[in-house]
């Protein structure tokens, strides 16, 4: 590899760079060199000044700088310092480890193995050395240009950078394995690594240094994101920064995907190496085997009294068609494990086909006792027994309450008010016990797997129970087991093709999986055509079980619109299961061309209505009317009908915070303003914005603007002023913009003709990129219109690597009528590991829970962490440790001293009319903070869980994603020709689903 291959820009002459280094940088202090006295220059012996850390020391800045300029200078200094530190780490690897090993007179390692361990590190060092030179030049010119984004684009957009880093990352696991093997077989090499670590000032191991290239690009991304946040829209560096972020994020995604695949391959190889069974090794080494998920879980066996009989840590491997459970042996020499990660050894416990494995939902009574004999139990039976006891006690107390109501005397502490409070307290305990059962199940994964046949040869299923580290872990397992089975279906084997990878088909679980196909509109109305009108109306259902929520589609409802020449129809599908289910049909007098889901404004923007309005759905019809619906669950009500002055068909709808925009067939946009303090729009506020003579085919909302397409022109409508700015999206007037979608800082546009999509910048409106998708697949011709082709296509960012397209092998027999991507976040309650009461578990001084944290409180300590009772303790009772555990019933009644009547007690009346029971100081619980949970009748003591121990659930977000497409018929690409489909006239809905994703 030559230097010319590594040069990042010809605009940076070497002499100019050296002069910049000699005169140093105006606002950075030079850091004194350390080590062997040689300048830490990197490639070509050109040094880059470093900041003293911490904190960065800046020389006096020019006057008149804005706060953003100051912040940008600080971020630039962080970039310089970070890059210098990174280069220093690379240099240490090459000079302190690779060079001595290559020059060793004793040949501690074979030279070939040394090159394998440090494969591609020299090239990475050279790339960043040249980047450091260019960076120094930009720093020297910062006061005049303030540009750095284009430098990152020029440096890291080259294919060479991707290849070098890809080779290094793919080789990383192999390099660590070579180091581990050498440490175990060559004591001199182990001693060499120890001495190098001990002599280094930061005590970083070789592994710690070699992992830095894997972490480099995420660090760059964070720094440039901060730089972009502090760059004004009018700044010349803003677009280059956005392009640089796109390049770096694309590169990071590619590298992360390769690292993930490399790690999976290493896990399979480690498992195969540990087995020693040839048939098993053959199974694992098959090209069709793919590792989907693996994790350390705790297998637990329960007794008939819910006692834990045995717990053992296992590692569970989910392959694409097999589930394997192994014992783990983590023992390794401590000297080696401190220098390099040492993989464990595995022993197979069981291996079963995936299709014979079933996840058992919590609460299935028939599955409470499944296993080897009666001693094996499933779930927490003790909690169920305690729930039954509470329900029995409630029935008894209700009868007691009826008897108390028949008393003739009036007693202060025995009356209907007190007995009703007992009932309320027991009802609350029942609710808490139900919640405790649910919470206990959130980290318990139950699998039914095939066992050995019984004596008569009949198949036997056994139950294994694993405790997962968190609810998110269980959600991941349930979801991936569900989708892995779907991936084995014929329509997903394979499901995608990537023509840019020599026609390779894709079966990885990270690709969208076709989960179902179902008819839309009844067979009697097949003349009804699907329109572009479809949307997802999110709705969280609290009634779904844990496993059901983990495998369901994005929760809510899918609205699908269509119509004939004489009437229209909307069908609503429930998505709260793994398969959409038709729940309602809305007939209309005219065809529906478009629908729009309107998000509810912030509470401070719109006054709260006394009645729940629910989701707002707008439908645009052929007669020029817009129907506004309120959707609460499956109930739909038409709240408002608006007609545009031209009575022109409504082709598209979009909304902003204050306006509703309607694209009309006559080239105008009708704008309706929201009523003050309301969610609906004023019918009389309609304003018409003319754009041209061609239909307005699509609208796109971007912050306070709306983009509207008319023929080959796109107009940007500014907020409330409705001023427009137009630009040409295509040079040919016959190419009308048919679709627009935002992606980061750009907008992709498709056209009614041709097979190209164009990308435009959202701020400058400049064209950025043009992609011809006909070159991405062998199944499209160059003249096929995008998004109206004879099959469905989706462009994903990962996988495959960004910039590459995939073609679905599941297609329609005609054009794609609509495509909608949906996503929803799982309810945060599903991610809570503990009960709402557990925030006070560790309280002391009489406020802690009793045994097992289930609300049992020693009577001698007053009330527990949950204020549920009051009592009077007799004197001279048994010792505290011998007293029986008991609950103190109390709900809203804190004290009976204010109730009428005399105190019913066996103790003689004292001078003070109030007994200790009635005293306001009877318990420190009276000073507790109470807040309402769910409804005013349920009191929860203590600090809000959302800000306490449930921080993990609050920070983590689990998202479900699915893609819905509508068209005519169904066929497999390459197997059925478009004109030979048997059901080509049937309206069909195809549903693709992706694995759940976790984000912060």
GROMACS .gro file of N, CA and C in nm, residues 546-666:
model
  363
  546UNK      N    1  -4.761  -1.111   2.928
  546UNK     CA    2  -4.621  -1.073   2.906
  546UNK      C    3  -4.569  -1.132   2.775
  547UNK      N    4  -4.590  -1.260   2.754
  547UNK     CA    5  -4.540  -1.325   2.633
  547UNK      C    6  -4.615  -1.276   2.510
  548UNK      N    7  -4.746  -1.252   2.524
  548UNK     CA    8  -4.824  -1.203   2.410
  548UNK      C    9  -4.773  -1.066   2.366
  549UNK      N   10  -4.745  -0.979   2.462
  549UNK     CA   11  -4.693  -0.847   2.428
  549UNK      C   12  -4.555  -0.856   2.364
  550UNK      N   13  -4.479  -0.958   2.398
  550UNK     CA   14  -4.344  -0.972   2.344
  550UNK      C   15  -4.344  -1.022   2.200
  551UNK      N   16  -4.452  -1.086   2.157
  551UNK     CA   17  -4.456  -1.142   2.022
  551UNK      C   18  -4.556  -1.072   1.933
  552UNK      N   19  -4.634  -0.979   1.986
  552UNK     CA   20  -4.738  -0.915   1.905
  552UNK      C   21  -4.677  -0.813   1.810
  553UNK      N   22  -4.758  -0.773   1.713
  553UNK     CA   23  -4.721  -0.664   1.624
  553UNK      C   24  -4.724  -0.533   1.702
  554UNK      N   25  -4.675  -0.423   1.642
  554UNK     CA   26  -4.685  -0.294   1.714
  554UNK      C   27  -4.828  -0.267   1.758
  555UNK      N   28  -4.846  -0.251   1.888
  555UNK     CA   29  -4.981  -0.246   1.943
  555UNK      C   30  -5.058  -0.127   1.887
  556UNK      N   31  -5.185  -0.149   1.861
  556UNK     CA   32  -5.270  -0.045   1.807
  556UNK      C   33  -5.361  -0.101   1.701
  557UNK      N   34  -5.399  -0.017   1.605
  557UNK     CA   35  -5.492  -0.054   1.501
  557UNK      C   36  -5.441  -0.006   1.366
  558UNK      N   37  -5.461  -0.089   1.263
  558UNK     CA   38  -5.424  -0.054   1.127
  558UNK      C   39  -5.550  -0.018   1.050
  559UNK      N   40  -5.552   0.104   0.997
  559UNK     CA   41  -5.663   0.151   0.914
  559UNK      C   42  -5.624   0.131   0.768
  560UNK      N   43  -5.707   0.061   0.691
  560UNK     CA   44  -5.683   0.037   0.549
  560UNK      C   45  -5.802   0.093   0.472
  561UNK      N   46  -5.775   0.184   0.378
  561UNK     CA   47  -5.882   0.252   0.303
  561UNK      C   48  -5.887   0.203   0.160
  562UNK      N   49  -6.004   0.210   0.101
  562UNK     CA   50  -6.023   0.172  -0.038
  562UNK      C   51  -6.157   0.218  -0.087
  563UNK      N   52  -6.193   0.170  -0.204
  563UNK     CA   53  -6.323   0.209  -0.257
  563UNK      C   54  -6.337   0.171  -0.403
  564UNK      N   55  -6.461   0.180  -0.450
  564UNK     CA   56  -6.493   0.161  -0.592
  564UNK      C   57  -6.529   0.298  -0.650
  565UNK      N   58  -6.581   0.297  -0.770
  565UNK     CA   59  -6.621   0.423  -0.831
  565UNK      C   60  -6.743   0.483  -0.764
  566UNK      N   61  -6.817   0.405  -0.685
  566UNK     CA   62  -6.942   0.454  -0.628
  566UNK      C   63  -6.942   0.465  -0.476
  567UNK      N   64  -6.849   0.400  -0.408
  567UNK     CA   65  -6.850   0.406  -0.262
  567UNK      C   66  -6.710   0.381  -0.209
  568UNK      N   67  -6.694   0.408  -0.079
  568UNK     CA   68  -6.565   0.386  -0.013
  568UNK      C   69  -6.581   0.296   0.108
  569UNK      N   70  -6.467   0.252   0.161
  569UNK     CA   71  -6.469   0.162   0.275
  569UNK      C   72  -6.337   0.169   0.349
  570UNK      N   73  -6.345   0.163   0.481
  570UNK     CA   74  -6.227   0.158   0.567
  570UNK      C   75  -6.239   0.036   0.656
  571UNK      N   76  -6.135  -0.046   0.658
  571UNK     CA   77  -6.131  -0.162   0.746
  571UNK      C   78  -6.026  -0.138   0.854
  572UNK      N   79  -6.061  -0.172   0.978
  572UNK     CA   80  -5.973  -0.150   1.092
  572UNK      C   81  -5.930  -0.287   1.146
  573UNK      N   82  -5.799  -0.308   1.155
  573UNK     CA   83  -5.743  -0.434   1.203
  573UNK      C   84  -5.677  -0.411   1.338
  574UNK      N   85  -5.702  -0.501   1.432
  574UNK     CA   86  -5.634  -0.498   1.561
  574UNK      C   87  -5.497  -0.565   1.546
  575UNK      N   88  -5.395  -0.500   1.603
  575UNK     CA   89  -5.258  -0.550   1.595
  575UNK      C   90  -5.207  -0.601   1.728
  576UNK      N   91  -5.295  -0.628   1.821
  576UNK     CA   92  -5.253  -0.668   1.955
  576UNK      C   93  -5.228  -0.818   1.966
  577UNK      N   94  -5.205  -0.882   1.855
  577UNK     CA   95  -5.169  -1.022   1.851
  577UNK      C   96  -5.062  -1.040   1.745
  578UNK      N   97  -5.019  -1.164   1.725
  578UNK     CA   98  -4.916  -1.190   1.625
  578UNK      C   99  -4.970  -1.181   1.484
  579UNK      N  100  -5.101  -1.184   1.468
  579UNK     CA  101  -5.166  -1.174   1.337
  579UNK      C  102  -5.274  -1.068   1.342
  580UNK      N  103  -5.283  -0.978   1.242
  580UNK     CA  104  -5.389  -0.877   1.243
  580UNK      C  105  -5.527  -0.941   1.242
  581UNK      N  106  -5.621  -0.876   1.309
  581UNK     CA  107  -5.757  -0.928   1.318
  581UNK      C  108  -5.855  -0.815   1.285
  582UNK      N  109  -5.943  -0.839   1.188
  582UNK     CA  110  -6.040  -0.738   1.148
  582UNK      C  111  -6.141  -0.718   1.260
  583UNK      N  112  -6.157  -0.593   1.305
  583UNK     CA  113  -6.248  -0.565   1.416
  583UNK      C  114  -6.360  -0.468   1.378
  584UNK      N  115  -6.344  -0.392   1.268
  584UNK     CA  116  -6.449  -0.297   1.234
  584UNK      C  117  -6.438  -0.257   1.088
  585UNK      N  118  -6.553  -0.231   1.028
  585UNK     CA  119  -6.562  -0.183   0.890
  585UNK      C  120  -6.646  -0.057   0.888
  586UNK      N  121  -6.595   0.048   0.821
  586UNK     CA  122  -6.666   0.176   0.811
  586UNK      C  123  -6.704   0.199   0.665
  587UNK      N  124  -6.833   0.189   0.630
  587UNK     CA  125  -6.873   0.218   0.492
  587UNK      C  126  -6.886   0.368   0.469
  588UNK      N  127  -6.848   0.415   0.351
  588UNK     CA  128  -6.856   0.557   0.317
  588UNK      C  129  -6.918   0.572   0.178
  589UNK      N  130  -6.970   0.692   0.151
  589UNK     CA  131  -7.040   0.715   0.024
  589UNK      C  132  -6.945   0.734  -0.092
  590UNK      N  133  -6.822   0.773  -0.064
  590UNK     CA  134  -6.725   0.799  -0.170
  590UNK      C  135  -6.593   0.729  -0.137
  591UNK      N  136  -6.513   0.701  -0.241
  591UNK     CA  137  -6.384   0.636  -0.216
  591UNK      C  138  -6.293   0.721  -0.128
  592UNK      N  139  -6.215   0.653  -0.043
  592UNK     CA  140  -6.120   0.719   0.045
  592UNK      C  141  -5.983   0.715  -0.022
  593UNK      N  142  -5.923   0.833  -0.043
  593UNK     CA  143  -5.794   0.841  -0.109
  593UNK      C  144  -5.677   0.847  -0.012
  594UNK      N  145  -5.701   0.895   0.111
  594UNK     CA  146  -5.590   0.911   0.205
  594UNK      C  147  -5.643   0.918   0.347
  595UNK      N  148  -5.560   0.883   0.443
  595UNK     CA  149  -5.592   0.893   0.585
  595UNK      C  150  -5.470   0.948   0.658
  596UNK      N  151  -5.493   1.013   0.771
  596UNK     CA  152  -5.386   1.076   0.848
  596UNK      C  153  -5.414   1.059   0.997
  597UNK      N  154  -5.314   1.010   1.069
  597UNK     CA  155  -5.323   0.998   1.215
  597UNK      C  156  -5.269   1.126   1.277
  598UNK      N  157  -5.347   1.188   1.365
  598UNK     CA  158  -5.310   1.315   1.427
  598UNK      C  159  -5.271   1.289   1.571
  599UNK      N  160  -5.147   1.318   1.604
  599UNK     CA  161  -5.102   1.299   1.740
  599UNK      C  162  -5.167   1.400   1.832
  600UNK      N  163  -5.187   1.357   1.955
  600UNK     CA  164  -5.245   1.447   2.054
  600UNK      C  165  -5.143   1.552   2.094
  601UNK      N  166  -5.181   1.681   2.092
  601UNK     CA  167  -5.086   1.786   2.132
  601UNK      C  168  -5.049   1.774   2.278
  602UNK      N  169  -4.943   1.845   2.316
  602UNK     CA  170  -4.901   1.848   2.456
  602UNK      C  171  -5.011   1.908   2.541
  603UNK      N  172  -5.024   1.867   2.669
  603UNK     CA  173  -5.131   1.917   2.754
  603UNK      C  174  -5.131   2.068   2.766
  604UNK      N  175  -5.013   2.132   2.762
  604UNK     CA  176  -5.011   2.276   2.779
  604UNK      C  177  -5.047   2.350   2.650
  605UNK      N  178  -5.059   2.275   2.539
  605UNK     CA  179  -5.093   2.340   2.413
  605UNK      C  180  -5.243   2.342   2.389
  606UNK      N  181  -5.312   2.242   2.440
  606UNK     CA  182  -5.455   2.232   2.417
  606UNK      C  183  -5.522   2.204   2.550
  607UNK      N  184  -5.631   2.273   2.576
  607UNK     CA  185  -5.704   2.254   2.700
  607UNK      C  186  -5.763   2.114   2.703
  608UNK      N  187  -5.764   2.057   2.822
  608UNK     CA  188  -5.814   1.921   2.838
  608UNK      C  189  -5.966   1.919   2.823
  609UNK      N  190  -6.012   1.821   2.749
  609UNK     CA  191  -6.156   1.806   2.731
  609UNK      C  192  -6.210   1.717   2.842
  610UNK      N  193  -6.332   1.745   2.891
  610UNK     CA  194  -6.386   1.662   2.997
  610UNK      C  195  -6.409   1.518   2.952
  611UNK      N  196  -6.433   1.496   2.825
  611UNK     CA  197  -6.455   1.362   2.774
  611UNK      C  198  -6.332   1.316   2.697
  612UNK      N  199  -6.300   1.189   2.706
  612UNK     CA  200  -6.184   1.134   2.637
  612UNK      C  201  -6.214   1.126   2.488
  613UNK      N  202  -6.132   1.195   2.407
  613UNK     CA  203  -6.154   1.199   2.264
  613UNK      C  204  -6.083   1.085   2.193
  614UNK      N  205  -5.973   1.038   2.249
  614UNK     CA  206  -5.900   0.929   2.187
  614UNK      C  207  -5.816   0.977   2.070
  615UNK      N  208  -5.774   0.882   1.984
  615UNK     CA  209  -5.695   0.917   1.867
  615UNK      C  210  -5.780   0.988   1.763
  616UNK      N  211  -5.718   1.080   1.690
  616UNK     CA  212  -5.787   1.153   1.584
  616UNK      C  213  -5.739   1.098   1.450
  617UNK      N  214  -5.833   1.056   1.365
  617UNK     CA  215  -5.803   1.005   1.233
  617UNK      C  216  -5.878   1.090   1.131
  618UNK      N  217  -5.805   1.141   1.031
  618UNK     CA  218  -5.866   1.219   0.924
  618UNK      C  219  -5.864   1.137   0.795
  619UNK      N  220  -5.976   1.139   0.722
  619UNK     CA  221  -5.988   1.065   0.596
  619UNK      C  222  -6.027   1.161   0.485
  620UNK      N  223  -5.950   1.162   0.375
  620UNK     CA  224  -5.980   1.246   0.259
  620UNK      C  225  -6.053   1.167   0.153
  621UNK      N  226  -6.166   1.221   0.105
  621UNK     CA  227  -6.253   1.148   0.013
  621UNK      C  228  -6.251   1.208  -0.127
  622UNK      N  229  -6.309   1.134  -0.218
  622UNK     CA  230  -6.313   1.175  -0.358
  622UNK      C  231  -6.399   1.298  -0.380
  623UNK      N  232  -6.501   1.318  -0.297
  623UNK     CA  233  -6.592   1.432  -0.316
  623UNK      C  234  -6.536   1.562  -0.259
  624UNK      N  235  -6.412   1.561  -0.207
  624UNK     CA  236  -6.351   1.681  -0.154
  624UNK      C  237  -6.371   1.701  -0.005
  625UNK      N  238  -6.435   1.607   0.060
  625UNK     CA  239  -6.460   1.620   0.204
  625UNK      C  240  -6.351   1.553   0.284
  626UNK      N  241  -6.334   1.600   0.407
  626UNK     CA  242  -6.242   1.541   0.504
  626UNK      C  243  -6.324   1.501   0.626
  627UNK      N  244  -6.326   1.372   0.657
  627UNK     CA  245  -6.397   1.323   0.774
  627UNK      C  246  -6.298   1.307   0.888
  628UNK      N  247  -6.333   1.364   1.003
  628UNK     CA  248  -6.248   1.359   1.122
  628UNK      C  249  -6.312   1.263   1.220
  629UNK      N  250  -6.238   1.156   1.256
  629UNK     CA  251  -6.291   1.053   1.344
  629UNK      C  252  -6.218   1.054   1.477
  630UNK      N  253  -6.293   1.019   1.581
  630UNK     CA  254  -6.235   0.992   1.712
  630UNK      C  255  -6.235   0.842   1.732
  631UNK      N  256  -6.119   0.787   1.766
  631UNK     CA  257  -6.106   0.643   1.779
  631UNK      C  258  -6.061   0.608   1.920
  632UNK      N  259  -6.148   0.548   1.997
  632UNK     CA  260  -6.117   0.497   2.130
  632UNK      C  261  -6.135   0.346   2.125
  633UNK      N  262  -6.024   0.274   2.129
  633UNK     CA  263  -6.027   0.130   2.111
  633UNK      C  264  -6.096   0.098   1.978
  634UNK      N  265  -6.200   0.016   1.979
  634UNK     CA  266  -6.269  -0.018   1.854
  634UNK      C  267  -6.388   0.072   1.827
  635UNK      N  268  -6.413   0.168   1.913
  635UNK     CA  269  -6.525   0.260   1.894
  635UNK      C  270  -6.479   0.377   1.806
  636UNK      N  271  -6.552   0.405   1.700
  636UNK     CA  272  -6.518   0.510   1.605
  636UNK      C  273  -6.637   0.604   1.591
  637UNK      N  274  -6.611   0.734   1.602
  637UNK     CA  275  -6.717   0.834   1.593
  637UNK      C  276  -6.670   0.947   1.503
  638UNK      N  277  -6.754   0.989   1.409
  638UNK     CA  278  -6.723   1.100   1.321
  638UNK      C  279  -6.751   1.230   1.395
  639UNK      N  280  -6.648   1.308   1.420
  639UNK     CA  281  -6.661   1.431   1.497
  639UNK      C  282  -6.685   1.554   1.409
  640UNK      N  283  -6.633   1.550   1.286
  640UNK     CA  284  -6.635   1.671   1.204
  640UNK      C  285  -6.621   1.632   1.058
  641UNK      N  286  -6.687   1.708   0.972
  641UNK     CA  287  -6.672   1.693   0.828
  641UNK      C  288  -6.642   1.828   0.767
  642UNK      N  289  -6.531   1.836   0.691
  642UNK     CA  290  -6.490   1.961   0.629
  642UNK      C  291  -6.488   1.942   0.477
  643UNK      N  292  -6.534   2.045   0.405
  643UNK     CA  293  -6.537   2.042   0.259
  643UNK      C  294  -6.455   2.158   0.206
  644UNK      N  295  -6.360   2.130   0.115
  644UNK     CA  296  -6.281   2.238   0.059
  644UNK      C  297  -6.365   2.320  -0.039
  645UNK      N  298  -6.337   2.447  -0.056
  645UNK     CA  299  -6.423   2.534  -0.139
  645UNK      C  300  -6.435   2.488  -0.284
  646UNK      N  301  -6.334   2.420  -0.336
  646UNK     CA  302  -6.338   2.377  -0.475
  646UNK      C  303  -6.402   2.239  -0.492
  647UNK      N  304  -6.444   2.178  -0.381
  647UNK     CA  305  -6.500   2.041  -0.383
  647UNK      C  306  -6.414   1.950  -0.471
  648UNK      N  307  -6.284   1.961  -0.454
  648UNK     CA  308  -6.189   1.884  -0.534
  648UNK      C  309  -6.141   1.764  -0.454
  649UNK      N  310  -6.121   1.649  -0.518
  649UNK     CA  311  -6.078   1.530  -0.444
  649UNK      C  312  -5.953   1.557  -0.361
  650UNK      N  313  -5.952   1.500  -0.239
  650UNK     CA  314  -5.840   1.514  -0.147
  650UNK      C  315  -5.747   1.394  -0.167
  651UNK      N  316  -5.626   1.420  -0.216
  651UNK     CA  317  -5.534   1.312  -0.250
  651UNK      C  318  -5.436   1.279  -0.138
  652UNK      N  319  -5.408   1.375  -0.050
  652UNK     CA  320  -5.312   1.349   0.058
  652UNK      C  321  -5.340   1.444   0.173
  653UNK      N  322  -5.302   1.402   0.293
  653UNK     CA  323  -5.326   1.479   0.416
  653UNK      C  324  -5.200   1.476   0.502
  654UNK      N  325  -5.170   1.590   0.563
  654UNK     CA  326  -5.065   1.597   0.663
  654UNK      C  327  -5.105   1.705   0.764
  655UNK      N  328  -5.054   1.692   0.886
  655UNK     CA  329  -5.090   1.789   0.989
  655UNK      C  330  -4.963   1.840   1.058
  656UNK      N  331  -4.973   1.958   1.112
  656UNK     CA  332  -4.871   2.014   1.199
  656UNK      C  333  -4.938   2.047   1.331
  657UNK      N  334  -4.868   2.118   1.418
  657UNK     CA  335  -4.924   2.146   1.550
  657UNK      C  336  -5.053   2.226   1.542
  658UNK      N  337  -5.060   2.319   1.450
  658UNK     CA  338  -5.175   2.409   1.444
  658UNK      C  339  -5.255   2.397   1.316
  659UNK      N  340  -5.208   2.321   1.216
  659UNK     CA  341  -5.275   2.321   1.086
  659UNK      C  342  -5.295   2.179   1.036
  660UNK      N  343  -5.395   2.167   0.948
  660UNK     CA  344  -5.419   2.046   0.872
  660UNK      C  345  -5.407   2.082   0.724
  661UNK      N  346  -5.318   2.012   0.652
  661UNK     CA  347  -5.292   2.041   0.511
  661UNK      C  348  -5.354   1.929   0.427
  662UNK      N  349  -5.424   1.969   0.321
  662UNK     CA  350  -5.488   1.874   0.230
  662UNK      C  351  -5.442   1.902   0.088
  663UNK      N  352  -5.376   1.804   0.024
  663UNK     CA  353  -5.335   1.818  -0.115
  663UNK      C  354  -5.450   1.781  -0.207
  664UNK      N  355  -5.484   1.870  -0.300
  664UNK     CA  356  -5.601   1.852  -0.385
  664UNK      C  357  -5.559   1.815  -0.528
  665UNK      N  358  -5.656   1.762  -0.601
  665UNK     CA  359  -5.629   1.717  -0.738
  665UNK      C  360  -5.614   1.832  -0.835
  666UNK      N  361  -5.654   1.955  -0.797
  666UNK     CA  362  -5.643   2.070  -0.888
  666UNK      C  363  -5.515   2.149  -0.868
   0.00000   0.00000   0.00000
